[in-house]
Amino acid sequence: MSDKKIIIAGLAIFFVLITFPFWINMGKAANAPELILAPTAQAAMDSGEGCVLPLDEMRANHMQILDLWRHSVVRNAERIYVGADGKEYNMSLSNTCLDCHSNKADFCDRCHNYASVTPYCWDCHIDNPKGE
């Protein structure tokens, strides 16, 4: 009978030790990374021109937008995206997005590392198409 108490106590201690990292960090979140904008992107933000879509929408949905663009270009041969403001953009990661967001390490990688995601964009696209 005494072995049963020791086993239960051992299992309880084991459970507490294994789950301790989760309990100690419950309710805490890491700070989102601060992005460093390339001078071109900063100038667009300062002038009020901004991005293809509003900032909050781009942060939340950029992967879906890029997938939609890829599908439109590859499957439907549609290469022009008309923004909400009526401005036309070339649907191209390399030539539209990377014009402003040219520093992959300071822009793309910071958020992707924070979110623990590995996008497959760079399997086909080079991260600095214009060699700047």
mmCIF file of N, CA and C in Angstrom:
data_model
loop_
_atom_site.group_PDB
_atom_site.id
_atom_site.type_symbol
_atom_site.label_atom_id
_atom_site.label_comp_id
_atom_site.label_asym_id
_atom_site.label_seq_id
_atom_site.Cartn_x
_atom_site.Cartn_y
_atom_site.Cartn_z
ATOM 1 N N MET A 1 0.824 -1.197 0.000
ATOM 2 C CA MET A 1 0.000 0.000 0.000
ATOM 3 C C MET A 1 0.865 1.257 0.000
ATOM 4 N N SER A 2 2.008 1.205 0.690
ATOM 5 C CA SER A 2 2.863 2.387 0.744
ATOM 6 C C SER A 2 3.499 2.675 -0.614
ATOM 7 N N ASP A 3 3.702 1.641 -1.437
ATOM 8 C CA ASP A 3 4.238 1.856 -2.781
ATOM 9 C C ASP A 3 3.273 2.678 -3.635
ATOM 10 N N LYS A 4 1.996 2.459 -3.435
ATOM 11 C CA LYS A 4 0.981 3.193 -4.196
ATOM 12 C C LYS A 4 1.072 4.689 -3.913
ATOM 13 N N LYS A 5 1.267 5.060 -2.649
ATOM 14 C CA LYS A 5 1.387 6.476 -2.273
ATOM 15 C C LYS A 5 2.647 7.092 -2.879
ATOM 16 N N ILE A 6 3.724 6.348 -2.878
ATOM 17 C CA ILE A 6 4.987 6.850 -3.435
ATOM 18 C C ILE A 6 4.853 7.035 -4.951
ATOM 19 N N ILE A 7 4.221 6.087 -5.607
ATOM 20 C CA ILE A 7 4.030 6.180 -7.060
ATOM 21 C C ILE A 7 3.153 7.376 -7.413
ATOM 22 N N ILE A 8 2.064 7.558 -6.681
ATOM 23 C CA ILE A 8 1.169 8.696 -6.942
ATOM 24 C C ILE A 8 1.893 10.013 -6.686
ATOM 25 N N ALA A 9 2.650 10.096 -5.592
ATOM 26 C CA ALA A 9 3.418 11.316 -5.296
ATOM 27 C C ALA A 9 4.453 11.568 -6.391
ATOM 28 N N GLY A 10 5.126 10.519 -6.842
ATOM 29 C CA GLY A 10 6.118 10.655 -7.909
ATOM 30 C C GLY A 10 5.492 11.126 -9.212
ATOM 31 N N LEU A 11 4.332 10.566 -9.549
ATOM 32 C CA LEU A 11 3.629 10.997 -10.759
ATOM 33 C C LEU A 11 3.171 12.452 -10.654
ATOM 34 N N ALA A 12 2.715 12.849 -9.465
ATOM 35 C CA ALA A 12 2.284 14.239 -9.267
ATOM 36 C C ALA A 12 3.463 15.189 -9.431
ATOM 37 N N ILE A 13 4.602 14.843 -8.840
ATOM 38 C CA ILE A 13 5.802 15.689 -8.971
ATOM 39 C C ILE A 13 6.250 15.734 -10.433
ATOM 40 N N PHE A 14 6.238 14.592 -11.096
ATOM 41 C CA PHE A 14 6.605 14.533 -12.510
ATOM 42 C C PHE A 14 5.689 15.426 -13.345
ATOM 43 N N PHE A 15 4.384 15.343 -13.105
ATOM 44 C CA PHE A 15 3.412 16.153 -13.831
ATOM 45 C C PHE A 15 3.665 17.643 -13.611
ATOM 46 N N VAL A 16 3.914 18.032 -12.365
ATOM 47 C CA VAL A 16 4.178 19.444 -12.051
ATOM 48 C C VAL A 16 5.446 19.912 -12.760
ATOM 49 N N LEU A 17 6.502 19.116 -12.714
ATOM 50 C CA LEU A 17 7.762 19.511 -13.357
ATOM 51 C C LEU A 17 7.629 19.610 -14.877
ATOM 52 N N ILE A 18 6.910 18.689 -15.473
ATOM 53 C CA ILE A 18 6.748 18.703 -16.930
ATOM 54 C C ILE A 18 5.891 19.880 -17.385
ATOM 55 N N THR A 19 4.863 20.215 -16.625
ATOM 56 C CA THR A 19 3.950 21.290 -17.038
ATOM 57 C C THR A 19 4.349 22.659 -16.499
ATOM 58 N N PHE A 20 5.385 22.727 -15.670
ATOM 59 C CA PHE A 20 5.796 24.002 -15.070
ATOM 60 C C PHE A 20 6.065 25.099 -16.099
ATOM 61 N N PRO A 21 6.795 24.838 -17.197
ATOM 62 C CA PRO A 21 7.025 25.916 -18.175
ATOM 63 C C PRO A 21 5.733 26.508 -18.735
ATOM 64 N N PHE A 22 4.720 25.685 -18.900
ATOM 65 C CA PHE A 22 3.442 26.187 -19.399
ATOM 66 C C PHE A 22 2.746 27.050 -18.356
ATOM 67 N N TRP A 23 2.782 26.602 -17.103
ATOM 68 C CA TRP A 23 2.116 27.354 -16.029
ATOM 69 C C TRP A 23 2.804 28.697 -15.791
ATOM 70 N N ILE A 24 4.120 28.717 -15.788
ATOM 71 C CA ILE A 24 4.856 29.952 -15.486
ATOM 72 C C ILE A 24 4.669 30.993 -16.588
ATOM 73 N N ASN A 25 4.461 30.543 -17.830
ATOM 74 C CA ASN A 25 4.317 31.473 -18.953
ATOM 75 C C ASN A 25 2.878 31.735 -19.356
ATOM 76 N N MET A 26 1.938 31.170 -18.641
ATOM 77 C CA MET A 26 0.531 31.345 -18.999
ATOM 78 C C MET A 26 0.141 32.823 -18.912
ATOM 79 N N GLY A 27 -0.473 33.315 -19.956
ATOM 80 C CA GLY A 27 -0.923 34.703 -19.979
ATOM 81 C C GLY A 27 0.133 35.686 -20.434
ATOM 82 N N LYS A 28 1.331 35.218 -20.642
ATOM 83 C CA LYS A 28 2.398 36.097 -21.112
ATOM 84 C C LYS A 28 2.551 35.921 -22.614
ATOM 85 N N ALA A 29 2.888 36.969 -23.271
ATOM 86 C CA ALA A 29 3.128 36.895 -24.709
ATOM 87 C C ALA A 29 4.407 37.653 -25.024
ATOM 88 N N ALA A 30 5.120 37.164 -25.988
ATOM 89 C CA ALA A 30 6.323 37.861 -26.426
ATOM 90 C C ALA A 30 5.914 39.120 -27.181
ATOM 91 N N ASN A 31 6.726 40.137 -27.078
ATOM 92 C CA ASN A 31 6.448 41.371 -27.810
ATOM 93 C C ASN A 31 6.646 41.136 -29.300
ATOM 94 N N ALA A 32 5.760 41.706 -30.076
ATOM 95 C CA ALA A 32 5.887 41.608 -31.530
ATOM 96 C C ALA A 32 7.153 42.338 -31.962
ATOM 97 N N PRO A 33 7.813 41.847 -32.979
ATOM 98 C CA PRO A 33 9.053 42.491 -33.413
ATOM 99 C C PRO A 33 8.789 43.867 -34.011
ATOM 100 N N GLU A 34 9.751 44.744 -33.831
ATOM 101 C CA GLU A 34 9.663 46.065 -34.451
ATOM 102 C C GLU A 34 10.286 45.966 -35.838
ATOM 103 N N LEU A 35 9.499 46.308 -36.836
ATOM 104 C CA LEU A 35 9.971 46.198 -38.208
ATOM 105 C C LEU A 35 10.775 47.422 -38.599
ATOM 106 N N ILE A 36 11.795 47.190 -39.375
ATOM 107 C CA ILE A 36 12.608 48.281 -39.909
ATOM 108 C C ILE A 36 12.242 48.422 -41.378
ATOM 109 N N LEU A 37 11.603 49.532 -41.707
ATOM 110 C CA LEU A 37 11.184 49.760 -43.088
ATOM 111 C C LEU A 37 12.350 50.252 -43.924
ATOM 112 N N ALA A 38 12.380 49.810 -45.158
ATOM 113 C CA ALA A 38 13.356 50.312 -46.117
ATOM 114 C C ALA A 38 13.028 51.773 -46.396
ATOM 115 N N PRO A 39 14.001 52.573 -46.808
ATOM 116 C CA PRO A 39 13.736 53.992 -47.071
ATOM 117 C C PRO A 39 12.578 54.230 -48.042
ATOM 118 N N THR A 40 12.437 53.385 -49.058
ATOM 119 C CA THR A 40 11.341 53.543 -50.018
ATOM 120 C C THR A 40 9.993 53.366 -49.336
ATOM 121 N N ALA A 41 9.881 52.346 -48.493
ATOM 122 C CA ALA A 41 8.626 52.087 -47.776
ATOM 123 C C ALA A 41 8.345 53.196 -46.775
ATOM 124 N N GLN A 42 9.387 53.672 -46.093
ATOM 125 C CA GLN A 42 9.205 54.748 -45.117
ATOM 126 C C GLN A 42 8.742 56.024 -45.807
ATOM 127 N N ALA A 43 9.302 56.317 -46.976
ATOM 128 C CA ALA A 43 8.886 57.504 -47.728
ATOM 129 C C ALA A 43 7.428 57.388 -48.158
ATOM 130 N N ALA A 44 7.005 56.193 -48.572
ATOM 131 C CA ALA A 44 5.608 55.984 -48.968
ATOM 132 C C ALA A 44 4.680 56.163 -47.775
ATOM 133 N N MET A 45 5.083 55.672 -46.611
ATOM 134 C CA MET A 45 4.263 55.830 -45.401
ATOM 135 C C MET A 45 4.188 57.301 -45.002
ATOM 136 N N ASP A 46 5.318 57.996 -45.056
ATOM 137 C CA ASP A 46 5.355 59.410 -44.662
ATOM 138 C C ASP A 46 4.527 60.286 -45.599
ATOM 139 N N SER A 47 4.491 59.926 -46.874
ATOM 140 C CA SER A 47 3.740 60.730 -47.843
ATOM 141 C C SER A 47 2.249 60.413 -47.817
ATOM 142 N N GLY A 48 1.868 59.383 -47.063
ATOM 143 C CA GLY A 48 0.462 59.000 -46.995
ATOM 144 C C GLY A 48 0.059 58.029 -48.087
ATOM 145 N N GLU A 49 1.004 57.688 -48.956
ATOM 146 C CA GLU A 49 0.707 56.758 -50.048
ATOM 147 C C GLU A 49 0.469 55.352 -49.505
ATOM 148 N N GLY A 50 1.265 54.936 -48.556
ATOM 149 C CA GLY A 50 1.074 53.643 -47.918
ATOM 150 C C GLY A 50 1.342 52.464 -48.827
ATOM 151 N N CYS A 51 0.666 51.372 -48.512
ATOM 152 C CA CYS A 51 0.886 50.108 -49.202
ATOM 153 C C CYS A 51 -0.294 49.806 -50.124
ATOM 154 N N VAL A 52 -0.277 48.634 -50.707
ATOM 155 C CA VAL A 52 -1.338 48.199 -51.615
ATOM 156 C C VAL A 52 -2.689 48.207 -50.904
ATOM 157 N N LEU A 53 -2.695 47.752 -49.657
ATOM 158 C CA LEU A 53 -3.896 47.734 -48.815
ATOM 159 C C LEU A 53 -3.566 48.407 -47.487
ATOM 160 N N PRO A 54 -4.571 48.752 -46.691
ATOM 161 C CA PRO A 54 -4.297 49.351 -45.383
ATOM 162 C C PRO A 54 -3.394 48.447 -44.531
ATOM 163 N N LEU A 55 -2.605 49.072 -43.683
ATOM 164 C CA LEU A 55 -1.591 48.387 -42.888
ATOM 165 C C LEU A 55 -2.147 47.199 -42.105
ATOM 166 N N ASP A 56 -3.254 47.383 -41.392
ATOM 167 C CA ASP A 56 -3.821 46.295 -40.590
ATOM 168 C C ASP A 56 -4.225 45.111 -41.462
ATOM 169 N N GLU A 57 -4.796 45.408 -42.616
ATOM 170 C CA GLU A 57 -5.214 44.342 -43.526
ATOM 171 C C GLU A 57 -4.005 43.607 -44.101
ATOM 172 N N MET A 58 -2.950 44.338 -44.420
ATOM 173 C CA MET A 58 -1.740 43.702 -44.941
ATOM 174 C C MET A 58 -1.104 42.809 -43.880
ATOM 175 N N ARG A 59 -1.055 43.286 -42.640
ATOM 176 C CA ARG A 59 -0.461 42.468 -41.574
ATOM 177 C C ARG A 59 -1.236 41.175 -41.370
ATOM 178 N N ALA A 60 -2.546 41.267 -41.421
ATOM 179 C CA ALA A 60 -3.384 40.099 -41.133
ATOM 180 C C ALA A 60 -3.524 39.154 -42.322
ATOM 181 N N ASN A 61 -3.514 39.686 -43.532
ATOM 182 C CA ASN A 61 -3.905 38.872 -44.691
ATOM 183 C C ASN A 61 -2.898 38.832 -45.832
ATOM 184 N N HIS A 62 -1.647 39.228 -45.608
ATOM 185 C CA HIS A 62 -0.736 39.318 -46.751
ATOM 186 C C HIS A 62 -0.505 37.969 -47.433
ATOM 187 N N MET A 63 -0.512 36.886 -46.680
ATOM 188 C CA MET A 63 -0.294 35.586 -47.319
ATOM 189 C C MET A 63 -1.462 35.217 -48.228
ATOM 190 N N GLN A 64 -2.685 35.497 -47.782
ATOM 191 C CA GLN A 64 -3.845 35.210 -48.625
ATOM 192 C C GLN A 64 -3.829 36.085 -49.876
ATOM 193 N N ILE A 65 -3.402 37.336 -49.711
ATOM 194 C CA ILE A 65 -3.326 38.254 -50.855
ATOM 195 C C ILE A 65 -2.286 37.755 -51.858
ATOM 196 N N LEU A 66 -1.122 37.344 -51.355
ATOM 197 C CA LEU A 66 -0.082 36.837 -52.252
ATOM 198 C C LEU A 66 -0.527 35.548 -52.946
ATOM 199 N N ASP A 67 -1.237 34.684 -52.233
ATOM 200 C CA ASP A 67 -1.770 33.466 -52.865
ATOM 201 C C ASP A 67 -2.784 33.809 -53.953
ATOM 202 N N LEU A 68 -3.656 34.775 -53.667
ATOM 203 C CA LEU A 68 -4.645 35.212 -54.655
ATOM 204 C C LEU A 68 -3.948 35.800 -55.877
ATOM 205 N N TRP A 69 -2.930 36.623 -55.645
ATOM 206 C CA TRP A 69 -2.172 37.201 -56.752
ATOM 207 C C TRP A 69 -1.528 36.100 -57.589
ATOM 208 N N ARG A 70 -0.897 35.145 -56.918
ATOM 209 C CA ARG A 70 -0.237 34.054 -57.643
ATOM 210 C C ARG A 70 -1.250 33.302 -58.508
ATOM 211 N N HIS A 71 -2.394 33.000 -57.927
ATOM 212 C CA HIS A 71 -3.436 32.281 -58.663
ATOM 213 C C HIS A 71 -3.916 33.115 -59.862
ATOM 214 N N SER A 72 -4.136 34.403 -59.647
ATOM 215 C CA SER A 72 -4.614 35.275 -60.726
ATOM 216 C C SER A 72 -3.604 35.373 -61.864
ATOM 217 N N VAL A 73 -2.330 35.482 -61.517
ATOM 218 C CA VAL A 73 -1.292 35.628 -62.545
ATOM 219 C C VAL A 73 -1.067 34.312 -63.283
ATOM 220 N N VAL A 74 -0.903 33.229 -62.541
ATOM 221 C CA VAL A 74 -0.550 31.951 -63.158
ATOM 222 C C VAL A 74 -1.730 31.321 -63.887
ATOM 223 N N ARG A 75 -2.894 31.327 -63.271
ATOM 224 C CA ARG A 75 -4.035 30.605 -63.840
ATOM 225 C C ARG A 75 -4.876 31.456 -64.795
ATOM 226 N N ASN A 76 -4.974 32.758 -64.507
ATOM 227 C CA ASN A 76 -5.870 33.613 -65.291
ATOM 228 C C ASN A 76 -5.147 34.658 -66.127
ATOM 229 N N ALA A 77 -3.833 34.716 -66.041
ATOM 230 C CA ALA A 77 -3.020 35.693 -66.772
ATOM 231 C C ALA A 77 -3.430 37.132 -66.470
ATOM 232 N N GLU A 78 -3.953 37.370 -65.277
ATOM 233 C CA GLU A 78 -4.279 38.731 -64.829
ATOM 234 C C GLU A 78 -3.086 39.244 -64.036
ATOM 235 N N ARG A 79 -2.500 40.339 -64.468
ATOM 236 C CA ARG A 79 -1.286 40.831 -63.826
ATOM 237 C C ARG A 79 -1.454 42.168 -63.121
ATOM 238 N N ILE A 80 -2.619 42.775 -63.226
ATOM 239 C CA ILE A 80 -2.845 44.088 -62.618
ATOM 240 C C ILE A 80 -3.856 43.961 -61.486
ATOM 241 N N TYR A 81 -3.492 44.516 -60.330
ATOM 242 C CA TYR A 81 -4.388 44.569 -59.171
ATOM 243 C C TYR A 81 -4.803 46.020 -58.989
ATOM 244 N N VAL A 82 -6.092 46.265 -58.849
ATOM 245 C CA VAL A 82 -6.592 47.616 -58.617
ATOM 246 C C VAL A 82 -6.918 47.733 -57.137
ATOM 247 N N GLY A 83 -6.206 48.629 -56.462
ATOM 248 C CA GLY A 83 -6.401 48.824 -55.034
ATOM 249 C C GLY A 83 -7.700 49.537 -54.726
ATOM 250 N N ALA A 84 -8.016 49.620 -53.436
ATOM 251 C CA ALA A 84 -9.248 50.278 -52.990
ATOM 252 C C ALA A 84 -9.265 51.748 -53.397
ATOM 253 N N ASP A 85 -8.078 52.343 -53.520
ATOM 254 C CA ASP A 85 -7.983 53.752 -53.910
ATOM 255 C C ASP A 85 -8.019 53.943 -55.427
ATOM 256 N N GLY A 86 -8.144 52.839 -56.181
ATOM 257 C CA GLY A 86 -8.196 52.924 -57.639
ATOM 258 C C GLY A 86 -6.836 52.848 -58.304
ATOM 259 N N LYS A 87 -5.771 52.841 -57.515
ATOM 260 C CA LYS A 87 -4.423 52.772 -58.068
ATOM 261 C C LYS A 87 -4.134 51.346 -58.539
ATOM 262 N N GLU A 88 -3.429 51.225 -59.658
ATOM 263 C CA GLU A 88 -3.102 49.918 -60.214
ATOM 264 C C GLU A 88 -1.712 49.481 -59.765
ATOM 265 N N TYR A 89 -1.607 48.195 -59.435
ATOM 266 C CA TYR A 89 -0.343 47.599 -59.000
ATOM 267 C C TYR A 89 -0.084 46.347 -59.823
ATOM 268 N N ASN A 90 1.182 46.106 -60.123
ATOM 269 C CA ASN A 90 1.591 44.876 -60.776
ATOM 270 C C ASN A 90 1.553 43.767 -59.721
ATOM 271 N N MET A 91 0.852 42.664 -59.984
ATOM 272 C CA MET A 91 0.757 41.560 -59.021
ATOM 273 C C MET A 91 2.052 40.763 -59.055
ATOM 274 N N SER A 92 3.041 41.259 -58.319
ATOM 275 C CA SER A 92 4.356 40.633 -58.335
ATOM 276 C C SER A 92 5.044 40.832 -56.991
ATOM 277 N N LEU A 93 5.396 39.725 -56.358
ATOM 278 C CA LEU A 93 6.150 39.810 -55.109
ATOM 279 C C LEU A 93 7.498 40.468 -55.369
ATOM 280 N N SER A 94 8.178 40.026 -56.412
ATOM 281 C CA SER A 94 9.525 40.519 -56.694
ATOM 282 C C SER A 94 9.549 41.974 -57.131
ATOM 283 N N ASN A 95 8.567 42.406 -57.917
ATOM 284 C CA ASN A 95 8.625 43.750 -58.483
ATOM 285 C C ASN A 95 7.714 44.769 -57.816
ATOM 286 N N THR A 96 6.749 44.341 -57.039
ATOM 287 C CA THR A 96 5.876 45.295 -56.354
ATOM 288 C C THR A 96 6.198 45.331 -54.869
ATOM 289 N N CYS A 97 6.055 44.195 -54.207
ATOM 290 C CA CYS A 97 6.271 44.147 -52.757
ATOM 291 C C CYS A 97 7.721 44.478 -52.403
ATOM 292 N N LEU A 98 8.659 43.837 -53.108
ATOM 293 C CA LEU A 98 10.065 44.012 -52.758
ATOM 294 C C LEU A 98 10.638 45.341 -53.226
ATOM 295 N N ASP A 99 9.871 46.128 -53.983
ATOM 296 C CA ASP A 99 10.313 47.489 -54.293
ATOM 297 C C ASP A 99 10.413 48.301 -53.010
ATOM 298 N N CYS A 100 9.416 48.156 -52.147
ATOM 299 C CA CYS A 100 9.417 48.899 -50.884
ATOM 300 C C CYS A 100 10.046 48.096 -49.750
ATOM 301 N N HIS A 101 9.726 46.829 -49.686
ATOM 302 C CA HIS A 101 10.188 45.983 -48.584
ATOM 303 C C HIS A 101 11.402 45.187 -49.043
ATOM 304 N N SER A 102 12.469 45.893 -49.354
ATOM 305 C CA SER A 102 13.630 45.278 -49.989
ATOM 306 C C SER A 102 14.555 44.566 -49.016
ATOM 307 N N ASN A 103 14.463 44.867 -47.724
ATOM 308 C CA ASN A 103 15.361 44.236 -46.766
ATOM 309 C C ASN A 103 14.646 43.064 -46.096
ATOM 310 N N LYS A 104 14.796 41.896 -46.659
ATOM 311 C CA LYS A 104 14.097 40.699 -46.184
ATOM 312 C C LYS A 104 14.415 40.399 -44.722
ATOM 313 N N ALA A 105 15.666 40.541 -44.312
ATOM 314 C CA ALA A 105 16.059 40.212 -42.935
ATOM 315 C C ALA A 105 15.395 41.132 -41.918
ATOM 316 N N ASP A 106 15.285 42.420 -42.239
ATOM 317 C CA ASP A 106 14.702 43.375 -41.290
ATOM 318 C C ASP A 106 13.193 43.470 -41.393
ATOM 319 N N PHE A 107 12.616 43.005 -42.469
ATOM 320 C CA PHE A 107 11.167 43.138 -42.625
ATOM 321 C C PHE A 107 10.481 41.780 -42.570
ATOM 322 N N CYS A 108 10.665 40.978 -43.573
ATOM 323 C CA CYS A 108 9.950 39.689 -43.662
ATOM 324 C C CYS A 108 10.362 38.729 -42.546
ATOM 325 N N ASP A 109 11.663 38.511 -42.415
ATOM 326 C CA ASP A 109 12.147 37.476 -41.501
ATOM 327 C C ASP A 109 11.796 37.744 -40.047
ATOM 328 N N ARG A 110 11.757 39.002 -39.633
ATOM 329 C CA ARG A 110 11.446 39.292 -38.227
ATOM 330 C C ARG A 110 10.070 38.777 -37.835
ATOM 331 N N CYS A 111 9.064 39.048 -38.635
ATOM 332 C CA CYS A 111 7.705 38.586 -38.309
ATOM 333 C C CYS A 111 7.562 37.088 -38.522
ATOM 334 N N HIS A 112 8.148 36.578 -39.591
ATOM 335 C CA HIS A 112 8.034 35.141 -39.852
ATOM 336 C C HIS A 112 8.712 34.341 -38.744
ATOM 337 N N ASN A 113 9.851 34.792 -38.248
ATOM 338 C CA ASN A 113 10.514 34.106 -37.138
ATOM 339 C C ASN A 113 9.685 34.208 -35.867
ATOM 340 N N TYR A 114 9.112 35.372 -35.607
ATOM 341 C CA TYR A 114 8.258 35.575 -34.432
ATOM 342 C C TYR A 114 7.050 34.645 -34.466
ATOM 343 N N ALA A 115 6.470 34.466 -35.641
ATOM 344 C CA ALA A 115 5.287 33.616 -35.794
ATOM 345 C C ALA A 115 5.649 32.146 -36.028
ATOM 346 N N SER A 116 6.938 31.853 -36.098
ATOM 347 C CA SER A 116 7.426 30.486 -36.339
ATOM 348 C C SER A 116 6.842 29.887 -37.614
ATOM 349 N N VAL A 117 6.896 30.659 -38.683
ATOM 350 C CA VAL A 117 6.440 30.163 -39.979
ATOM 351 C C VAL A 117 7.597 30.213 -40.975
ATOM 352 N N THR A 118 7.568 29.304 -41.909
ATOM 353 C CA THR A 118 8.574 29.263 -42.965
ATOM 354 C C THR A 118 7.844 29.357 -44.296
ATOM 355 N N PRO A 119 7.705 30.571 -44.817
ATOM 356 C CA PRO A 119 6.985 30.713 -46.085
ATOM 357 C C PRO A 119 7.790 30.102 -47.233
ATOM 358 N N TYR A 120 7.077 29.670 -48.232
ATOM 359 C CA TYR A 120 7.722 29.044 -49.379
ATOM 360 C C TYR A 120 7.925 30.030 -50.526
ATOM 361 N N CYS A 121 7.712 31.320 -50.274
ATOM 362 C CA CYS A 121 7.894 32.342 -51.317
ATOM 363 C C CYS A 121 9.300 32.282 -51.909
ATOM 364 N N TRP A 122 10.276 32.099 -51.005
ATOM 365 C CA TRP A 122 11.672 32.212 -51.418
ATOM 366 C C TRP A 122 12.168 30.944 -52.101
ATOM 367 N N ASP A 123 11.300 29.943 -52.233
ATOM 368 C CA ASP A 123 11.675 28.771 -53.018
ATOM 369 C C ASP A 123 11.809 29.153 -54.494
ATOM 370 N N CYS A 124 10.993 30.107 -54.928
ATOM 371 C CA CYS A 124 11.015 30.536 -56.335
ATOM 372 C C CYS A 124 11.546 31.958 -56.508
ATOM 373 N N HIS A 125 11.235 32.837 -55.557
ATOM 374 C CA HIS A 125 11.595 34.248 -55.681
ATOM 375 C C HIS A 125 12.913 34.531 -54.975
ATOM 376 N N ILE A 126 13.728 35.362 -55.587
ATOM 377 C CA ILE A 126 14.929 35.809 -54.893
ATOM 378 C C ILE A 126 14.541 36.990 -54.020
ATOM 379 N N ASP A 127 15.256 37.166 -52.912
ATOM 380 C CA ASP A 127 14.851 38.181 -51.948
ATOM 381 C C ASP A 127 15.312 39.585 -52.296
ATOM 382 N N ASN A 128 16.129 39.743 -53.303
ATOM 383 C CA ASN A 128 16.568 41.075 -53.708
ATOM 384 C C ASN A 128 16.727 41.079 -55.227
ATOM 385 N N PRO A 129 15.622 41.128 -55.944
ATOM 386 C CA PRO A 129 15.677 40.941 -57.396
ATOM 387 C C PRO A 129 16.457 42.007 -58.146
ATOM 388 N N LYS A 130 16.564 43.188 -57.565
ATOM 389 C CA LYS A 130 17.245 44.276 -58.277
ATOM 390 C C LYS A 130 18.691 44.439 -57.829
ATOM 391 N N GLY A 131 19.141 43.574 -56.913
ATOM 392 C CA GLY A 131 20.530 43.597 -56.483
ATOM 393 C C GLY A 131 20.909 44.806 -55.668
ATOM 394 N N GLU A 132 19.964 45.400 -54.968
ATOM 395 C CA GLU A 132 20.255 46.608 -54.182
ATOM 396 C C GLU A 132 20.719 46.242 -52.796
#
